[in-house]
């Protein structure tokens, strides 16, 4: 099994050189420094590589087990690994000091989360969901709820979950049936069933705080009748101690393609007298409140995909540099490693370049989140939030789709051994496959981008990003060594601008607009992802060239320029083809009959 080494140098390149530690200059981060960030990354890398990563394969093999008492046992070592994470203060790294966290920028927290997901995706899901619960309560919880639940969630003593899906209500949450019956003391008793609840029951923390979508008995049908409720596994006494077990139980755990170390539960609320819960925020606005949690989670699912892609790269490179096969096309030697073969080099470079590009875009989005939350100027905050709103569906969908392809290429590099579980390449592909599905399928992310986000402001926020892409393209073209990269990137920007205009025009049609947005959404997001990632790699090429011009002999910069060259000249054209897909129209989709003939 290949050991995992957290990509600290790559993360530092993005934070220090691409983003120039811009988040540290924002109000609220005065105590943070580049040296502190570097120390945080190094220590997180140690936790990821030495504590979490060694449990990835064993957790996959062992899986989780539901006990006779309804509890769930996680794989051996997971409890200790989670406790090491919580005791180290990592759960609160991006949470404000006012709420008991470390108060570091989101871009630093996202970097740490990438390492942890690369080390052990199944275990990383637990704190990822807790982070979303913290975000939701911090924005919408009452003072009393925040005082009671946030300190324990932030320190990681308690974990959080998100309870949306029901057997009849998947992506269409208007079909939610779980009932919340008001009680005289202001609490509610919940009755219903939720499925696919990540870390919904486990023995790694003292308590689990479930955030649950449900309806009051007199609530109207549809989304406006849904409210958000806090349902603890153990009730909490007035002094903060744990009380009796609440009426919420794990009815079963799912047997899945991957992430075997993560307990995915069916939760039953109210098998007896009803699960006691408390209204969070405003009645009837549960879906709006839950989206606070979901947006946090969607960005982190994108980060999760990048973490798995990074580990797939490390596996593939290590195997390719060790496996001898065939005659070298360069030296003619018959004992060459497969890394000498150009087709294998194509796969390796494709994996590395794409992973680098995805990381840079996801962390750019995290940096914009920092600006949206902390900038002193209101207009600056609003502009950053508009960019975040456009970027999150791209980061979630494009990163996770690419992660599956990268992990699949990793299997291919291994050849037949990649199809054998012992090498670890197969697990990465199995684990990565869930990421395009949960927290809103990638088709829903595409609809969010091409429909809600694009139509809402007439494409203004995306146009702002395209302007930035074109500025980088012009800078590349002005440099003698990067002229071709600049031309290719400028072409991609032009394609994205033209596709945006086409989608906006088609979406405005009163009769066919909704169908057009659905037809074009996925190719449009695919095009946007390619162009925005190529933009980040164009910036990387400029930074790497500047470092070399200043005298740096570090091979890292040559490797980064190779990644940038591949991303812009070899990978971007694949995305640019999506413009032709959009311009071809939707006649074939509209005419398609899915009925068997």
PDB file of C-alpha atoms in Angstrom, residues 40-41 76 134 141 165 266 315 332 350 397 437 447 471 474 490 496 552 583:
ATOM      1  CA  UNK A  40      -0.814  24.534  10.613  1.00  0.00           C
ATOM      2  CA  UNK A  41      -0.393  22.852   7.233  1.00  0.00           C
ATOM      3  CA  UNK A  76     -11.059  -0.248  14.341  1.00  0.00           C
ATOM      4  CA  UNK A 134     -22.090  24.581  12.965  1.00  0.00           C
ATOM      5  CA  UNK A 141     -30.022  29.061  15.733  1.00  0.00           C
ATOM      6  CA  UNK A 165     -33.779  12.600   2.164  1.00  0.00           C
ATOM      7  CA  UNK A 266     -31.640   4.980   7.918  1.00  0.00           C
ATOM      8  CA  UNK A 315      -0.675   5.843  -6.129  1.00  0.00           C
ATOM      9  CA  UNK A 332      15.691   1.351 -26.058  1.00  0.00           C
ATOM     10  CA  UNK A 350      -3.404  14.427 -17.115  1.00  0.00           C
ATOM     11  CA  UNK A 397     -19.773  19.210  -9.704  1.00  0.00           C
ATOM     12  CA  UNK A 437     -24.182  12.076  -6.255  1.00  0.00           C
ATOM     13  CA  UNK A 447     -29.171  23.425 -13.131  1.00  0.00           C
ATOM     14  CA  UNK A 471      -6.972  39.519 -18.227  1.00  0.00           C
ATOM     15  CA  UNK A 474      -3.666  38.871 -22.097  1.00  0.00           C
ATOM     16  CA  UNK A 490      -8.503  33.558 -24.568  1.00  0.00           C
ATOM     17  CA  UNK A 496     -17.665  30.487 -22.347  1.00  0.00           C
ATOM     18  CA  UNK A 552      14.782  29.520  -8.234  1.00  0.00           C
ATOM     19  CA  UNK A 583     -25.044  25.329 -30.113  1.00  0.00           C
TER      20      UNK A 583
END
